Amino acid sequence: MTHLSKSTNTHDPKIEQAIVQLAHDNPMLGQAAVAERLQQSGLKISASGVRYIWKKHGLETAVKRLQALTAKHEEGLDALKENERRLLERGLVTHQLSQAGLYTELGEDVPLERRQIILNAAAELFSEQGYNRTSMREIASKAGLLPGSVYHHFTSKEELFIAVHKEGFRAVMAKVQAAISKHTDPWESLRSACEMHVNQMFSGTPVDRLTGHSLAFTHNELLSLIKPERDAYEKVFKDLIAALPLAPHVDRSLLRLTLLGAMNWVFIWYKEGKRSTIEIADAIVEMIRKGVES
């Protein structure tokens, strides 16, 4: 009966306020410790009652309480002790990995997955606000990590930009090659490659999308840093076009540039609605193959 009488005090505004305040003042305390401390001050509440109030305010885990604390203080993460910052970082990484379906329990391979989270966060910010307006601190915040953790993996923003695109080109190259491996007909191989190329601009991970968008630009000085990866990717299309049965007078190099230009330009004008990205890619290949004259 004593337990029940304490639990009913979850409706006492004074107790609720004390629990929330203590969550901000000492976020590392567990529910039993909070209940004991409040009981010593004359406020009757059980451990389960504390948890009830925590859940009501979205404070049921230490990570959530630490997030609330950083949001409350202008200093942000600097308001936390070192052990609190590490716990918050670890908890946010776990959450993001779980959301992405990459990892459900932290283990020895966390550094590899943490690197992927950083790449995705950087890709999102580079896409949304551009390279120059994105800082390493913003990338760390987006990834739910401390700036030092980002610098542990990437020494500079430029290095991170290169890594994002290398990962993106590796991924899209693998997808294109997997798509064309299903065909023996050279036109069908080209069609599948083009479908994947256009689709990558609008779907997939943030890294995939940023890489796809970058294919639409040729004069950005940063792209010179990823020229080897871009050239290797374009060689896939060079080989596909070399295999096509074309008329002798056709300039295959010009055909490749025309095809890539048409596909890359989709990023500039495409809006969801009339046609899907797959249908657009198919139409581009069909026009090149059969022409447009009636």
C-alpha positions as a LaTeX table, in Angstrom:
\begin{tabular}{lrrr}
\hline
Residue & $x$ (\AA) & $y$ (\AA) & $z$ (\AA) \\
\hline
Met1 & 0.00 & 0.00 & 0.00 \\
Thr2 & 2.91 & 2.33 & 0.71 \\
His3 & 4.13 & 1.92 & $-2.88$ \\
Leu4 & 0.72 & 2.85 & $-4.26$ \\
Ser5 & 0.40 & 5.93 & $-2.10$ \\
Lys6 & 3.76 & 7.21 & $-3.30$ \\
Ser7 & 2.92 & 6.54 & $-6.95$ \\
Thr8 & $-0.31$ & 8.52 & $-6.79$ \\
Asn9 & 1.76 & 11.63 & $-6.05$ \\
Thr10 & 2.67 & 11.76 & $-9.75$ \\
His11 & $-0.29$ & 14.13 & $-10.04$ \\
Asp12 & 1.17 & 16.56 & $-7.48$ \\
Pro13 & 2.46 & 19.61 & $-9.47$ \\
Lys14 & 5.09 & 20.32 & $-6.81$ \\
Ile15 & 6.55 & 16.80 & $-7.10$ \\
Glu16 & 6.38 & 16.84 & $-10.88$ \\
Gln17 & 8.26 & 20.14 & $-10.98$ \\
Ala18 & 10.89 & 18.80 & $-8.57$ \\
Ile19 & 11.45 & 15.69 & $-10.70$ \\
Val20 & 11.84 & 17.71 & $-13.91$ \\
Gln21 & 14.17 & 20.18 & $-12.21$ \\
Leu22 & 16.33 & 17.37 & $-10.83$ \\
Ala23 & 16.44 & 15.79 & $-14.29$ \\
His24 & 18.04 & 18.99 & $-15.57$ \\
Asp25 & 20.28 & 19.54 & $-12.55$ \\
Asn26 & 21.53 & 15.97 & $-12.28$ \\
Pro27 & 20.62 & 14.03 & $-15.45$ \\
Met28 & 22.81 & 11.03 & $-14.56$ \\
Leu29 & 20.71 & 10.08 & $-11.53$ \\
Gly30 & 18.59 & 6.95 & $-11.97$ \\
Gln31 & 14.91 & 6.80 & $-11.05$ \\
Ala32 & 15.51 & 5.04 & $-7.71$ \\
Ala33 & 18.11 & 7.64 & $-6.70$ \\
Val34 & 15.78 & 10.48 & $-7.67$ \\
Ala35 & 12.90 & 8.96 & $-5.66$ \\
Glu36 & 15.15 & 8.50 & $-2.64$ \\
Arg37 & 16.45 & 12.06 & $-2.82$ \\
Leu38 & 12.94 & 13.50 & $-3.07$ \\
Gln39 & 11.70 & 11.32 & $-0.23$ \\
Gln40 & 14.51 & 12.65 & 1.97 \\
Ser41 & 13.26 & 16.16 & 1.25 \\
Gly42 & 9.72 & 15.18 & 2.25 \\
Leu43 & 8.26 & 14.57 & $-1.20$ \\
Lys44 & 6.68 & 11.12 & $-1.37$ \\
Ile45 & 7.18 & 9.43 & $-4.73$ \\
Ser46 & 8.21 & 5.96 & $-5.88$ \\
Ala47 & 10.84 & 5.06 & $-8.47$ \\
Ser48 & 8.08 & 4.03 & $-10.87$ \\
Gly49 & 6.40 & 7.37 & $-10.22$ \\
Val50 & 9.61 & 9.16 & $-11.18$ \\
Arg51 & 9.75 & 7.21 & $-14.42$ \\
Tyr52 & 6.13 & 8.10 & $-15.14$ \\
Ile53 & 6.96 & 11.81 & $-14.90$ \\
Trp54 & 10.14 & 11.34 & $-16.94$ \\
Lys55 & 8.18 & 9.70 & $-19.77$ \\
Lys56 & 5.56 & 12.42 & $-19.63$ \\
His57 & 8.29 & 15.00 & $-20.33$ \\
Gly58 & 10.39 & 12.87 & $-22.68$ \\
Leu59 & 13.16 & 12.42 & $-20.11$ \\
Glu60 & 13.06 & 8.66 & $-19.53$ \\
Thr61 & 16.67 & 7.99 & $-20.56$ \\
Ala62 & 19.91 & 9.60 & $-19.46$ \\
Val63 & 20.58 & 10.57 & $-23.09$ \\
Lys64 & 17.27 & 12.44 & $-23.33$ \\
Arg65 & 17.93 & 14.21 & $-20.04$ \\
Leu66 & 21.37 & 15.23 & $-21.24$ \\
Gln67 & 19.87 & 16.53 & $-24.48$ \\
Ala68 & 17.39 & 18.57 & $-22.47$ \\
Leu69 & 20.24 & 19.97 & $-20.40$ \\
Thr70 & 22.26 & 21.05 & $-23.45$ \\
Ala71 & 19.15 & 22.66 & $-24.97$ \\
Lys72 & 18.56 & 24.60 & $-21.75$ \\
His73 & 22.06 & 26.11 & $-21.57$ \\
Glu74 & 23.56 & 28.56 & $-24.04$ \\
Glu75 & 26.87 & 26.70 & $-23.76$ \\
Gly76 & 25.26 & 23.60 & $-25.24$ \\
Leu77 & 27.60 & 20.61 & $-24.95$ \\
Asp78 & 30.08 & 22.70 & $-22.99$ \\
Ala79 & 27.59 & 22.70 & $-20.10$ \\
Leu80 & 28.16 & 18.95 & $-19.67$ \\
Lys81 & 30.90 & 17.15 & $-17.79$ \\
Glu82 & 33.27 & 15.01 & $-19.84$ \\
Asn83 & 31.59 & 11.72 & $-18.87$ \\
Glu84 & 28.18 & 13.23 & $-19.67$ \\
Arg85 & 29.33 & 14.36 & $-23.12$ \\
Arg86 & 30.66 & 10.90 & $-23.89$ \\
Leu87 & 27.44 & 9.25 & $-22.78$ \\
Leu88 & 25.35 & 11.66 & $-24.85$ \\
Glu89 & 27.49 & 11.09 & $-27.93$ \\
Arg90 & 27.38 & 7.33 & $-27.54$ \\
Gly91 & 23.61 & 7.37 & $-27.06$ \\
Leu92 & 23.00 & 9.55 & $-30.12$ \\
Val93 & 25.20 & 7.34 & $-32.27$ \\
Thr94 & 23.27 & 4.28 & $-31.10$ \\
His95 & 19.98 & 5.97 & $-31.98$ \\
Gln96 & 21.11 & 7.04 & $-35.45$ \\
Leu97 & 22.53 & 3.62 & $-36.28$ \\
Ser98 & 19.32 & 1.98 & $-35.13$ \\
Gln99 & 17.20 & 4.41 & $-37.18$ \\
Ala100 & 19.33 & 3.71 & $-40.24$ \\
Gly101 & 19.12 & $-0.03$ & $-39.67$ \\
Leu102 & 22.90 & $-0.21$ & $-39.60$ \\
Tyr103 & 23.50 & $-1.29$ & $-36.05$ \\
Thr104 & 21.34 & $-2.07$ & $-33.05$ \\
Glu105 & 23.86 & $-2.63$ & $-30.27$ \\
Leu106 & 27.19 & $-0.89$ & $-29.92$ \\
Gly107 & 30.20 & $-3.10$ & $-30.40$ \\
Glu108 & 33.69 & $-3.22$ & $-31.81$ \\
Asp109 & 32.66 & $-2.00$ & $-35.27$ \\
Val110 & 31.19 & 1.29 & $-34.03$ \\
Pro111 & 34.06 & 3.44 & $-35.45$ \\
Leu112 & 33.24 & 2.27 & $-38.99$ \\
Glu113 & 29.54 & 3.00 & $-38.59$ \\
Arg114 & 30.24 & 6.31 & $-36.86$ \\
Arg115 & 32.24 & 7.30 & $-39.92$ \\
Gln116 & 29.19 & 6.58 & $-42.08$ \\
Ile117 & 27.01 & 8.78 & $-39.87$ \\
Ile118 & 29.49 & 11.64 & $-40.30$ \\
Leu119 & 29.50 & 11.18 & $-44.08$ \\
Asn120 & 25.70 & 11.25 & $-44.22$ \\
Ala121 & 25.50 & 14.33 & $-41.99$ \\
Ala122 & 28.10 & 16.16 & $-44.10$ \\
Ala123 & 26.34 & 15.19 & $-47.32$ \\
Glu124 & 23.01 & 16.54 & $-46.05$ \\
Leu125 & 24.52 & 19.87 & $-45.01$ \\
Phe126 & 26.61 & 20.24 & $-48.17$ \\
Ser127 & 23.41 & 19.67 & $-50.19$ \\
Glu128 & 21.24 & 21.99 & $-48.11$ \\
Gln129 & 23.53 & 24.97 & $-47.57$ \\
Gly130 & 26.63 & 24.43 & $-49.69$ \\
Tyr131 & 30.22 & 23.57 & $-48.87$ \\
Asn132 & 31.37 & 27.07 & $-47.94$ \\
Arg133 & 28.51 & 27.73 & $-45.52$ \\
Thr134 & 28.91 & 24.42 & $-43.70$ \\
Ser135 & 31.25 & 24.15 & $-40.72$ \\
Met136 & 32.75 & 21.09 & $-39.09$ \\
Arg137 & 30.94 & 22.02 & $-35.86$ \\
Glu138 & 27.61 & 21.98 & $-37.70$ \\
Ile139 & 28.44 & 18.58 & $-39.18$ \\
Ala140 & 29.28 & 17.27 & $-35.71$ \\
Ser141 & 26.00 & 18.62 & $-34.35$ \\
Lys142 & 24.05 & 17.08 & $-37.23$ \\
Ala143 & 25.73 & 13.74 & $-36.59$ \\
Gly144 & 25.09 & 13.95 & $-32.85$ \\
Leu145 & 28.82 & 13.86 & $-32.12$ \\
Leu146 & 31.43 & 16.03 & $-30.49$ \\
Pro147 & 33.59 & 18.04 & $-32.91$ \\
Gly148 & 36.64 & 16.12 & $-31.69$ \\
Ser149 & 35.05 & 12.86 & $-32.79$ \\
Val150 & 34.60 & 14.20 & $-36.32$ \\
Tyr151 & 38.20 & 15.41 & $-36.46$ \\
His152 & 39.29 & 11.95 & $-35.29$ \\
His153 & 38.01 & 10.58 & $-38.60$ \\
Phe154 & 38.55 & 13.60 & $-40.89$ \\
Thr155 & 41.23 & 16.21 & $-40.31$ \\
Ser156 & 39.51 & 18.91 & $-42.39$ \\
Lys157 & 36.28 & 19.80 & $-44.15$ \\
Glu158 & 38.02 & 19.36 & $-47.50$ \\
Glu159 & 39.04 & 15.83 & $-46.58$ \\
Leu160 & 35.45 & 15.14 & $-45.55$ \\
Phe161 & 34.13 & 16.51 & $-48.86$ \\
Ile162 & 36.46 & 14.19 & $-50.77$ \\
Ala163 & 35.50 & 11.22 & $-48.59$ \\
Val164 & 31.77 & 11.85 & $-49.14$ \\
His165 & 32.20 & 11.81 & $-52.90$ \\
Lys166 & 34.56 & 8.86 & $-52.94$ \\
Glu167 & 31.99 & 6.90 & $-50.96$ \\
Gly168 & 29.22 & 8.14 & $-53.25$ \\
Phe169 & 31.00 & 7.24 & $-56.46$ \\
Arg170 & 31.94 & 3.84 & $-55.03$ \\
Ala171 & 28.31 & 3.17 & $-54.17$ \\
Val172 & 26.80 & 4.37 & $-57.45$ \\
Met173 & 29.48 & 2.53 & $-59.43$ \\
Ala174 & 28.63 & $-0.70$ & $-57.64$ \\
Lys175 & 24.90 & $-0.19$ & $-58.28$ \\
Val176 & 25.40 & 0.62 & $-61.96$ \\
Gln177 & 27.66 & $-2.38$ & $-62.49$ \\
Ala178 & 25.19 & $-4.65$ & $-60.71$ \\
Ala179 & 22.41 & $-3.33$ & $-62.94$ \\
Ile180 & 24.25 & $-3.84$ & $-66.21$ \\
Ser181 & 25.49 & $-7.30$ & $-65.21$ \\
Lys182 & 21.93 & $-8.58$ & $-65.63$ \\
His183 & 21.95 & $-7.92$ & $-69.39$ \\
Thr184 & 23.82 & $-9.15$ & $-72.44$ \\
Asp185 & 22.20 & $-6.76$ & $-74.90$ \\
Pro186 & 24.33 & $-3.56$ & $-75.03$ \\
Trp187 & 21.30 & $-1.26$ & $-75.33$ \\
Glu188 & 19.61 & $-2.87$ & $-72.33$ \\
Ser189 & 22.84 & $-2.52$ & $-70.37$ \\
Leu190 & 23.01 & 1.17 & $-71.21$ \\
Arg191 & 19.34 & 1.67 & $-70.34$ \\
Ser192 & 19.81 & 0.07 & $-66.89$ \\
Ala193 & 22.91 & 2.16 & $-66.23$ \\
Cys194 & 21.07 & 5.35 & $-67.15$ \\
Glu195 & 18.12 & 4.44 & $-64.94$ \\
Met196 & 20.43 & 3.99 & $-61.99$ \\
His197 & 22.35 & 7.18 & $-62.81$ \\
Val198 & 19.27 & 9.42 & $-62.86$ \\
Asn199 & 17.61 & 7.70 & $-59.92$ \\
Gln200 & 20.65 & 8.27 & $-57.70$ \\
Met201 & 20.13 & 12.01 & $-57.91$ \\
Phe202 & 16.85 & 11.78 & $-56.07$ \\
Ser203 & 16.95 & 8.67 & $-53.89$ \\
Gly204 & 19.22 & 6.63 & $-51.68$ \\
Thr205 & 21.32 & 7.90 & $-48.80$ \\
Pro206 & 22.35 & 11.56 & $-48.41$ \\
Val207 & 25.76 & 10.56 & $-49.77$ \\
Asp208 & 24.14 & 8.99 & $-52.84$ \\
Arg209 & 22.06 & 12.12 & $-53.50$ \\
Leu210 & 24.95 & 14.54 & $-53.10$ \\
Thr211 & 27.08 & 12.50 & $-55.49$ \\
Gly212 & 24.25 & 12.46 & $-58.00$ \\
His213 & 23.81 & 16.22 & $-57.73$ \\
Ser214 & 27.54 & 16.78 & $-58.19$ \\
Leu215 & 27.37 & 14.98 & $-61.52$ \\
Ala216 & 25.38 & 17.95 & $-62.82$ \\
Phe217 & 28.27 & 20.37 & $-62.25$ \\
Thr218 & 31.63 & 20.62 & $-63.98$ \\
His219 & 33.05 & 24.02 & $-62.99$ \\
Asn220 & 33.05 & 23.75 & $-59.21$ \\
Glu221 & 36.71 & 23.99 & $-58.16$ \\
Leu222 & 36.11 & 21.38 & $-55.46$ \\
Leu223 & 35.24 & 18.81 & $-58.10$ \\
Ser224 & 38.86 & 18.79 & $-59.25$ \\
Leu225 & 39.61 & 17.05 & $-55.97$ \\
Ile226 & 37.44 & 14.09 & $-56.95$ \\
Lys227 & 38.33 & 13.99 & $-60.66$ \\
Pro228 & 39.87 & 10.47 & $-60.53$ \\
Glu229 & 36.66 & 9.02 & $-59.06$ \\
Arg230 & 34.47 & 10.93 & $-61.50$ \\
Asp231 & 36.62 & 9.87 & $-64.48$ \\
Ala232 & 36.46 & 6.22 & $-63.39$ \\
Tyr233 & 32.70 & 6.45 & $-63.20$ \\
Glu234 & 32.36 & 8.09 & $-66.61$ \\
Lys235 & 34.54 & 5.33 & $-68.08$ \\
Val236 & 31.70 & 2.92 & $-67.30$ \\
Phe237 & 29.53 & 4.84 & $-69.78$ \\
Lys238 & 32.39 & 5.13 & $-72.24$ \\
Asp239 & 32.67 & 1.34 & $-72.28$ \\
Leu240 & 28.90 & 0.88 & $-72.57$ \\
Ile241 & 28.72 & 3.20 & $-75.58$ \\
Ala242 & 31.77 & 1.54 & $-77.14$ \\
Ala243 & 29.81 & $-1.72$ & $-77.12$ \\
Leu244 & 26.76 & $-0.30$ & $-78.95$ \\
Pro245 & 26.09 & $-1.27$ & $-82.59$ \\
Leu246 & 26.18 & 2.22 & $-84.12$ \\
Ala247 & 26.51 & 3.62 & $-87.61$ \\
Pro248 & 30.14 & 4.19 & $-88.68$ \\
His249 & 29.81 & 7.97 & $-88.81$ \\
Val250 & 28.67 & 8.30 & $-85.15$ \\
Asp251 & 31.09 & 10.12 & $-82.83$ \\
Arg252 & 30.91 & 7.90 & $-79.75$ \\
Ser253 & 32.68 & 10.43 & $-77.52$ \\
Leu254 & 30.16 & 13.14 & $-78.46$ \\
Leu255 & 27.32 & 10.66 & $-77.92$ \\
Arg256 & 28.58 & 9.89 & $-74.42$ \\
Leu257 & 28.86 & 13.56 & $-73.50$ \\
Thr258 & 25.40 & 14.25 & $-74.91$ \\
Leu259 & 23.90 & 11.37 & $-72.95$ \\
Leu260 & 25.58 & 12.34 & $-69.66$ \\
Gly261 & 24.68 & 15.98 & $-70.17$ \\
Ala262 & 21.03 & 15.15 & $-70.74$ \\
Met263 & 20.87 & 12.94 & $-67.66$ \\
Asn264 & 22.77 & 15.30 & $-65.39$ \\
Trp265 & 20.54 & 18.21 & $-66.40$ \\
Val266 & 17.52 & 16.33 & $-64.99$ \\
Phe267 & 18.66 & 17.45 & $-61.53$ \\
Ile268 & 18.11 & 21.08 & $-62.53$ \\
Trp269 & 14.55 & 20.83 & $-63.81$ \\
Tyr270 & 13.00 & 17.66 & $-62.40$ \\
Lys271 & 9.89 & 17.84 & $-60.22$ \\
Glu272 & 7.87 & 14.88 & $-59.03$ \\
Gly273 & 4.67 & 14.40 & $-60.92$ \\
Lys274 & 4.30 & 13.55 & $-64.58$ \\
Arg275 & 7.17 & 11.10 & $-65.00$ \\
Ser276 & 9.38 & 9.09 & $-62.68$ \\
Thr277 & 13.17 & 9.29 & $-62.86$ \\
Ile278 & 13.23 & 5.79 & $-64.35$ \\
Glu279 & 10.81 & 6.79 & $-67.10$ \\
Ile280 & 12.88 & 9.87 & $-67.89$ \\
Ala281 & 16.07 & 7.83 & $-68.19$ \\
Asp282 & 14.33 & 5.33 & $-70.46$ \\
Ala283 & 12.99 & 8.13 & $-72.66$ \\
Ile284 & 16.45 & 9.70 & $-73.04$ \\
Val285 & 17.97 & 6.39 & $-74.13$ \\
Glu286 & 15.06 & 5.72 & $-76.48$ \\
Met287 & 15.47 & 9.11 & $-78.19$ \\
Ile288 & 19.19 & 8.51 & $-78.66$ \\
Arg289 & 18.61 & 5.02 & $-80.00$ \\
Lys290 & 15.70 & 5.65 & $-82.38$ \\
Gly291 & 15.78 & 9.41 & $-82.89$ \\
Val292 & 12.83 & 11.79 & $-82.78$ \\
Glu293 & 12.01 & 12.31 & $-86.44$ \\
Ser294 & 8.65 & 10.88 & $-87.55$ \\
\hline
\end{tabular}
